[in-house]
Structures are given as structure tokens and as C-alpha cells.
Amino acid sequence: MNATLPARDLGLVTLVCIVWAINFLTSAFALEEFPPLLFTGLRMALLALLLWPFLKPPAPGQWPRLLAISLGLGVLHFGLSFWALKLAGDLSSVAIVMQSYVPMSALLAWALLGERFAWRTGLAIAVSFLGVMVLGFDPLVLDHPASLLLMLCSAFFLAGASVLMRGLKGQTLWSQQAWLSLLSVGPLLALSTAFEGSPIANLGLGSWIGWGGVAYSALVSSLLGHGLYYTLLQRHPVALVTPYLLLAPLMAIGLGVAFWGDRPGPRLLLGGAMVLGGVLAIALRSWQKQRARVQAPFTPT
């Protein structure tokens, strides 16, 4: 098993990170015009329209899991993450805190699936959560505490959906994305109506910037970004690809400074380093364990 990605796939994972980092910026501009739940609903509606031909009926007994994954990701994760981005005064903290889904996933897998982890992984999980606390005291974040709480909730639902995905059977990448989008549109528009007012009236608020953000989020971030990501996962173990994805929040921080006016303070930078460092340690530890399993000599029984 190779320990690094070949040059071609390094280029692909870098492109994925660029695409996802830009999504923070384009979505932030779009959210100045559209309410967050409506924005998420529009993104899902466009994806559902494009991916309709790829729908594949779920395997017997898989409906509850597929529904839980779709609502957890499409409605709760994406809806709350865009709401957090709407409330935040910056891109940096949102991009960093989203990565806390990695230690959350490890804890949920331990609690729900009985997966064990060594003390090094436990230490990395603790460092990541302490990092969230540290960056939470940065003045930029303290001015918008609701954004931090919403993003932590969003990361939790992403972690839960990631654990549930391990048992999902009989779905292709595109079929799963199609179901996620289709099953999310109705609840998102209903929630938008309840909390944001008439979606029809709010649609008139969007200029080419708002609609461009919707299109970028659906077509580029979801179709291109996730399409390339799952292509990489077909070639390499997830534990090898994951560490490279930390480029995305770093790029988002750079875009926030360059185009959004972010001015990260020392607490945000220190806390961000702790969060991302903990996530990297968890990913590397997972990769080392996977390599050890593959390279272990076969012992006949």
C-alpha cells in the first residue's frame, strides 16, 4: 500500500480543496441576499433536478438509514452550516470548526459501533475540542457566539451521517447524492417558510451574485468537488486522502483574509492550529493502523 498519493491524484485532491474553499466565499456572498435555509433548499433542488436520472431504489431494509442520512446531511448539516456562515463575521472560524466532525465521528463510532481507539487518538480528540474552546474566545468569534454553536451542531450531524453511511448498501455515489438532495428539499423549504418567511418573496432578493452562489455550491462544490473526492476514494483508502483535505480550511482562511476582510486574532489562530492539528493526528493514526493491518503477515489457522 502506497504511503503517499501519486502526483496526478495530489493534483486532484488539491483541486477538490480549492473548490471547497471557494464555496465558503461564494456562499457567504450569496447569503447576503438569500436566507440560509432557502439557500440550502435551492442548492438541493438544483442537485435533485440534475441527478434525478441516477436515482436507484434502496436495498431492502435500507430506507430508514437512507432517510436518516439524507435528513442529517441535507437538512441539518448543510442547513445549519450555511446558517452559521450567515451569522459569522468571518470565514476562518466556520471553516475550522467544521473540521471538528472528524473527532466527533471517532467518538460516535466508539459509542455506537464499539470501535476502539488508542490513547494517542484520544489525546488528538481532546486537543481538537480544546482548540474549539480556545478559538471561541477570540473577539471575532465572541461577537457571533450563535455561529459557533450552530457550526458545532452542523459538524455533529455530519459526523452522525458519516457513521451511518458505513452501513448503507446498494447505492452508487450519484444515487446517494440524488436521494439526499430530493429528500431534503421539502423539509428545507418548510423550515424556510416557518423561520424565514415566504420563499417566493425571498427569491426576488437574489441578484446574479446570489444565484451564482447557488449554482457554484450545487454544480461545482457538490458535483465536481464530491465527484472528484469519491473518485479518489475508489483509488485510495479514505485514511490516506483525509489528511490532504485539511488544505481546504487553510485555503478558506486565506480567501477570508483576502476577500472577506477576516483578521484572525491569536486565539483563533492558536485554536485553529489545535483543531486542525488534532484532526491531522487522528487521520494519520487511522492511516498507520490501516497500513499495519494490510502489511501484517498472514497466519494460517
Tab-separated table of C-alpha atoms in Angstrom:
chain	number	residue	atom	x	y	z
A	1	MET	CA	0.000	0.000	0.000
A	2	ASN	CA	1.461	3.351	-1.046
A	3	ALA	CA	2.136	5.864	1.734
A	4	THR	CA	1.535	8.917	-0.451
A	5	LEU	CA	-0.698	9.923	-3.323
A	6	PRO	CA	0.777	9.925	-6.838
A	7	ALA	CA	1.294	13.316	-8.479
A	8	ARG	CA	-1.901	13.086	-10.560
A	9	ASP	CA	-4.070	12.409	-7.521
A	10	LEU	CA	-2.265	15.051	-5.481
A	11	GLY	CA	-3.386	17.487	-8.164
A	12	LEU	CA	-6.954	16.193	-7.944
A	13	VAL	CA	-7.159	16.454	-4.149
A	14	THR	CA	-5.710	19.967	-4.346
A	15	LEU	CA	-8.407	20.888	-6.861
A	16	VAL	CA	-11.060	19.470	-4.515
A	17	CYS	CA	-9.717	21.620	-1.680
A	18	ILE	CA	-9.687	24.736	-3.870
A	19	VAL	CA	-13.274	24.083	-4.971
A	20	TRP	CA	-14.486	23.565	-1.392
A	21	ALA	CA	-12.578	26.575	-0.057
A	22	ILE	CA	-14.066	28.870	-2.711
A	23	ASN	CA	-17.514	27.540	-1.756
A	24	PHE	CA	-17.177	29.233	1.641
A	25	LEU	CA	-16.570	32.572	-0.076
A	26	THR	CA	-19.205	32.339	-2.815
A	27	SER	CA	-21.792	31.070	-0.324
A	28	ALA	CA	-21.003	33.916	2.079
A	29	PHE	CA	-21.692	36.448	-0.682
A	30	ALA	CA	-24.889	34.625	-1.703
A	31	LEU	CA	-26.091	34.534	1.904
A	32	GLU	CA	-26.062	38.322	1.950
A	33	GLU	CA	-29.054	38.039	-0.406
A	34	PHE	CA	-30.749	34.713	0.410
A	35	PRO	CA	-31.758	33.380	3.848
A	36	PRO	CA	-29.642	30.320	4.733
A	37	LEU	CA	-32.380	27.643	4.765
A	38	LEU	CA	-33.754	28.859	1.446
A	39	PHE	CA	-30.221	28.937	0.008
A	40	THR	CA	-29.708	25.334	1.113
A	41	GLY	CA	-33.082	24.329	-0.316
A	42	LEU	CA	-32.274	25.918	-3.674
A	43	ARG	CA	-28.941	24.104	-3.770
A	44	MET	CA	-30.639	20.780	-3.049
A	45	ALA	CA	-33.420	21.431	-5.565
A	46	LEU	CA	-30.893	22.078	-8.329
A	47	LEU	CA	-28.943	18.950	-7.409
A	48	ALA	CA	-32.111	16.845	-7.306
A	49	LEU	CA	-33.101	18.091	-10.751
A	50	LEU	CA	-29.701	17.254	-12.235
A	51	LEU	CA	-29.296	13.874	-10.521
A	52	TRP	CA	-32.860	12.598	-10.966
A	53	PRO	CA	-31.852	10.099	-13.695
A	54	PHE	CA	-29.377	8.423	-11.311
A	55	LEU	CA	-31.924	7.540	-8.605
A	56	LYS	CA	-31.680	3.892	-7.615
A	57	PRO	CA	-34.175	2.219	-5.267
A	58	PRO	CA	-32.639	1.451	-1.886
A	59	ALA	CA	-31.939	-2.143	-0.912
A	60	PRO	CA	-34.480	-3.903	1.351
A	61	GLY	CA	-34.344	-2.542	4.880
A	62	GLN	CA	-32.218	0.467	3.877
A	63	TRP	CA	-34.957	3.118	3.759
A	64	PRO	CA	-34.641	4.211	7.433
A	65	ARG	CA	-30.853	4.556	7.144
A	66	LEU	CA	-31.058	6.403	3.821
A	67	LEU	CA	-33.701	8.757	5.202
A	68	ALA	CA	-31.661	9.433	8.352
A	69	ILE	CA	-28.523	10.133	6.298
A	70	SER	CA	-30.393	12.427	3.919
A	71	LEU	CA	-32.033	14.454	6.680
A	72	GLY	CA	-28.864	14.522	8.783
A	73	LEU	CA	-26.693	15.741	5.906
A	74	GLY	CA	-29.013	17.594	3.571
A	75	VAL	CA	-31.208	19.360	6.117
A	76	LEU	CA	-29.351	19.542	9.417
A	77	HIS	CA	-25.681	19.626	8.416
A	78	PHE	CA	-25.930	21.856	5.347
A	79	GLY	CA	-28.792	23.960	6.701
A	80	LEU	CA	-27.028	24.690	9.985
A	81	SER	CA	-23.622	25.227	8.345
A	82	PHE	CA	-24.974	27.864	5.969
A	83	TRP	CA	-26.908	29.447	8.844
A	84	ALA	CA	-23.653	29.601	10.822
A	85	LEU	CA	-21.873	31.146	7.843
A	86	LYS	CA	-24.663	33.715	7.551
A	87	LEU	CA	-24.260	34.751	11.196
A	88	ALA	CA	-20.472	34.655	11.317
A	89	GLY	CA	-18.367	37.726	10.876
A	90	ASP	CA	-15.650	35.695	9.199
A	91	LEU	CA	-14.931	32.623	7.095
A	92	SER	CA	-11.996	31.370	9.147
A	93	SER	CA	-13.740	30.178	12.305
A	94	VAL	CA	-16.546	28.485	10.348
A	95	ALA	CA	-14.100	26.617	8.092
A	96	ILE	CA	-12.053	25.456	11.083
A	97	VAL	CA	-14.888	24.417	13.400
A	98	MET	CA	-16.489	22.338	10.639
A	99	GLN	CA	-13.469	20.022	10.863
A	100	SER	CA	-14.491	19.033	14.377
A	101	TYR	CA	-16.734	16.432	12.725
A	102	VAL	CA	-13.629	14.205	12.489
A	103	PRO	CA	-13.125	13.759	16.264
A	104	MET	CA	-16.913	13.637	16.685
A	105	SER	CA	-17.053	10.778	14.159
A	106	ALA	CA	-14.416	8.871	16.127
A	107	LEU	CA	-16.397	9.306	19.350
A	108	LEU	CA	-19.698	8.295	17.718
A	109	ALA	CA	-18.093	5.224	16.139
A	110	TRP	CA	-16.822	4.284	19.608
A	111	ALA	CA	-20.218	4.859	21.251
A	112	LEU	CA	-22.449	3.347	18.541
A	113	LEU	CA	-20.270	0.793	16.760
A	114	GLY	CA	-17.891	-0.215	19.528
A	115	GLU	CA	-14.820	0.900	17.560
A	116	ARG	CA	-11.818	1.370	19.811
A	117	PHE	CA	-9.043	3.921	19.578
A	118	ALA	CA	-5.682	4.210	21.305
A	119	TRP	CA	-4.667	6.897	23.780
A	120	ARG	CA	-2.931	8.873	21.005
A	121	THR	CA	-6.211	9.234	19.122
A	122	GLY	CA	-7.978	10.122	22.372
A	123	LEU	CA	-5.400	12.826	23.023
A	124	ALA	CA	-5.848	14.196	19.497
A	125	ILE	CA	-9.632	14.294	20.012
A	126	ALA	CA	-9.174	16.210	23.269
A	127	VAL	CA	-6.770	18.684	21.638
A	128	SER	CA	-9.271	19.323	18.820
A	129	PHE	CA	-12.108	20.107	21.225
A	130	LEU	CA	-9.861	22.275	23.378
A	131	GLY	CA	-8.943	24.132	20.195
A	132	VAL	CA	-12.619	24.912	19.584
A	133	MET	CA	-12.816	26.347	23.103
A	134	VAL	CA	-9.706	28.461	22.571
A	135	LEU	CA	-10.840	29.958	19.262
A	136	GLY	CA	-14.248	30.549	20.822
A	137	PHE	CA	-12.654	33.237	22.979
A	138	ASP	CA	-11.307	35.149	20.000
A	139	PRO	CA	-13.066	38.554	19.812
A	140	LEU	CA	-14.109	37.848	16.214
A	141	VAL	CA	-15.934	34.710	17.350
A	142	LEU	CA	-17.225	36.134	20.640
A	143	ASP	CA	-19.128	38.769	18.654
A	144	HIS	CA	-21.113	35.956	16.966
A	145	PRO	CA	-21.423	33.080	19.508
A	146	ALA	CA	-24.518	31.630	17.825
A	147	SER	CA	-22.464	30.948	14.703
A	148	LEU	CA	-20.008	28.792	16.668
A	149	LEU	CA	-22.797	26.800	18.330
A	150	LEU	CA	-24.624	26.254	15.035
A	151	MET	CA	-21.453	25.055	13.313
A	152	LEU	CA	-20.717	22.629	16.146
A	153	CYS	CA	-24.246	21.237	15.759
A	154	SER	CA	-23.721	21.043	11.999
A	155	ALA	CA	-20.457	19.142	12.500
A	156	PHE	CA	-22.219	16.725	14.873
A	157	PHE	CA	-24.862	15.850	12.291
A	158	LEU	CA	-22.167	15.435	9.632
A	159	ALA	CA	-20.330	13.058	11.973
A	160	GLY	CA	-23.500	11.086	12.672
A	161	ALA	CA	-24.334	10.789	8.989
A	162	SER	CA	-20.746	9.705	8.251
A	163	VAL	CA	-21.069	6.855	10.762
A	164	LEU	CA	-24.454	5.813	9.325
A	165	MET	CA	-23.006	5.763	5.803
A	166	ARG	CA	-20.757	2.860	6.761
A	167	GLY	CA	-23.785	0.569	6.796
A	168	LEU	CA	-25.519	1.918	3.687
A	169	LYS	CA	-25.755	-0.695	0.946
A	170	GLY	CA	-26.833	-0.789	-2.683
A	171	GLN	CA	-26.309	2.896	-3.513
A	172	THR	CA	-23.943	4.480	-6.000
A	173	LEU	CA	-22.341	7.881	-5.351
A	174	TRP	CA	-24.737	9.673	-7.681
A	175	SER	CA	-27.823	7.823	-6.485
A	176	GLN	CA	-26.975	8.614	-2.878
A	177	GLN	CA	-26.476	12.303	-3.722
A	178	ALA	CA	-29.746	12.295	-5.658
A	179	TRP	CA	-31.701	10.833	-2.728
A	180	LEU	CA	-30.011	13.200	-0.276
A	181	SER	CA	-30.989	16.195	-2.389
A	182	LEU	CA	-34.520	15.021	-3.208
A	183	LEU	CA	-35.410	14.088	0.372
A	184	SER	CA	-34.013	17.380	1.716
A	185	VAL	CA	-35.847	19.879	-0.486
A	186	GLY	CA	-39.273	19.582	1.148
A	187	PRO	CA	-38.112	19.868	4.781
A	188	LEU	CA	-35.752	22.741	3.937
A	189	LEU	CA	-38.456	24.755	2.168
A	190	ALA	CA	-40.894	24.049	5.007
A	191	LEU	CA	-38.355	25.223	7.599
A	192	SER	CA	-37.531	28.239	5.454
A	193	THR	CA	-41.209	29.171	5.351
A	194	ALA	CA	-41.521	28.771	9.127
A	195	PHE	CA	-38.374	30.708	10.101
A	196	GLU	CA	-37.557	32.971	7.139
A	197	GLY	CA	-40.890	33.941	5.619
A	198	SER	CA	-42.274	33.259	2.169
A	199	PRO	CA	-39.695	31.528	-0.063
A	200	ILE	CA	-41.384	33.037	-3.131
A	201	ALA	CA	-40.897	36.555	-1.785
A	202	ASN	CA	-37.299	35.815	-0.758
A	203	LEU	CA	-36.455	34.527	-4.232
A	204	GLY	CA	-36.810	38.055	-5.518
A	205	LEU	CA	-33.967	39.177	-3.257
A	206	GLY	CA	-31.329	37.387	-5.306
A	207	SER	CA	-29.137	39.022	-7.919
A	208	TRP	CA	-26.644	37.211	-10.136
A	209	ILE	CA	-24.371	37.003	-7.070
A	210	GLY	CA	-26.934	35.073	-5.039
A	211	TRP	CA	-27.949	32.770	-7.880
A	212	GLY	CA	-24.303	32.337	-8.846
A	213	GLY	CA	-23.592	31.190	-5.288
A	214	VAL	CA	-26.400	28.631	-5.521
A	215	ALA	CA	-25.095	27.365	-8.856
A	216	TYR	CA	-21.493	27.179	-7.632
A	217	SER	CA	-22.494	25.336	-4.456
A	218	ALA	CA	-24.525	22.754	-6.381
A	219	LEU	CA	-22.617	22.329	-9.633
A	220	VAL	CA	-19.021	22.942	-8.633
A	221	SER	CA	-18.780	22.186	-4.907
A	222	SER	CA	-21.152	19.196	-4.893
A	223	LEU	CA	-20.956	17.659	-8.365
A	224	LEU	CA	-17.335	18.424	-9.217
A	225	GLY	CA	-15.839	18.513	-5.717
A	226	HIS	CA	-17.573	15.465	-4.306
A	227	GLY	CA	-17.328	13.649	-7.625
A	228	LEU	CA	-13.540	14.014	-7.646
A	229	TYR	CA	-13.365	13.183	-3.947
A	230	TYR	CA	-15.204	9.880	-4.390
A	231	THR	CA	-13.083	9.137	-7.461
A	232	LEU	CA	-10.045	9.426	-5.197
A	233	LEU	CA	-11.669	7.138	-2.624
A	234	GLN	CA	-12.092	4.495	-5.321
A	235	ARG	CA	-8.317	4.542	-5.849
A	236	HIS	CA	-7.049	5.055	-2.294
A	237	PRO	CA	-8.136	4.363	1.304
A	238	VAL	CA	-10.049	7.203	2.952
A	239	ALA	CA	-7.379	7.402	5.675
A	240	LEU	CA	-4.789	8.339	3.051
A	241	VAL	CA	-6.934	11.013	1.386
A	242	THR	CA	-8.302	12.692	4.541
A	243	PRO	CA	-5.121	14.492	5.701
A	244	TYR	CA	-4.839	16.339	2.396
A	245	LEU	CA	-8.372	17.709	2.813
A	246	LEU	CA	-7.105	19.957	5.610
A	247	LEU	CA	-5.852	22.193	2.823
A	248	ALA	CA	-9.477	23.291	2.296
A	249	PRO	CA	-9.932	25.160	5.613
A	250	LEU	CA	-6.447	26.655	5.280
A	251	MET	CA	-7.333	27.938	1.818
A	252	ALA	CA	-10.669	29.223	3.142
A	253	ILE	CA	-8.799	31.201	5.798
A	254	GLY	CA	-6.625	32.729	3.078
A	255	LEU	CA	-9.678	33.626	0.983
A	256	GLY	CA	-11.349	35.117	4.043
A	257	VAL	CA	-8.358	37.369	4.698
A	258	ALA	CA	-8.006	38.349	1.041
A	259	PHE	CA	-11.646	38.885	0.064
A	260	TRP	CA	-13.880	38.900	3.158
A	261	GLY	CA	-11.915	41.128	5.485
A	262	ASP	CA	-11.064	38.424	8.028
A	263	ARG	CA	-8.496	39.451	10.618
A	264	PRO	CA	-7.872	36.306	12.682
A	265	GLY	CA	-6.586	37.056	16.167
A	266	PRO	CA	-4.053	34.999	18.148
A	267	ARG	CA	-6.745	32.939	19.917
A	268	LEU	CA	-8.392	31.992	16.633
A	269	LEU	CA	-5.055	31.071	15.087
A	270	LEU	CA	-3.952	29.047	18.129
A	271	GLY	CA	-7.319	27.337	18.493
A	272	GLY	CA	-7.453	26.672	14.758
A	273	ALA	CA	-3.994	25.111	14.869
A	274	MET	CA	-5.123	22.868	17.732
A	275	VAL	CA	-8.293	21.782	15.913
A	276	LEU	CA	-6.570	21.088	12.609
A	277	GLY	CA	-3.557	19.528	14.320
A	278	GLY	CA	-5.830	17.168	16.232
A	279	VAL	CA	-7.738	16.264	13.068
A	280	LEU	CA	-4.465	15.604	11.241
A	281	ALA	CA	-3.223	13.384	14.079
A	282	ILE	CA	-6.465	11.365	14.024
A	283	ALA	CA	-6.223	10.929	10.252
A	284	LEU	CA	-2.564	9.913	10.338
A	285	ARG	CA	-3.181	7.475	13.178
A	286	SER	CA	-6.012	5.891	11.182
A	287	TRP	CA	-3.720	5.591	8.168
A	288	GLN	CA	-0.972	3.952	10.233
A	289	LYS	CA	-3.416	1.400	11.650
A	290	GLN	CA	-4.741	0.608	8.172
A	291	ARG	CA	-1.227	0.120	6.784
A	292	ALA	CA	-0.361	-2.142	9.691
A	293	ARG	CA	-3.417	-4.318	9.004
A	294	VAL	CA	-2.595	-4.601	5.290
A	295	GLN	CA	1.091	-5.361	5.871
A	296	ALA	CA	0.558	-7.817	8.709
A	297	PRO	CA	1.780	-11.329	7.742
A	298	PHE	CA	-0.884	-13.967	7.161
A	299	THR	CA	-1.049	-16.607	9.873
A	300	PRO	CA	-2.939	-19.794	8.937
A	301	THR	CA	-5.431	-21.092	11.466
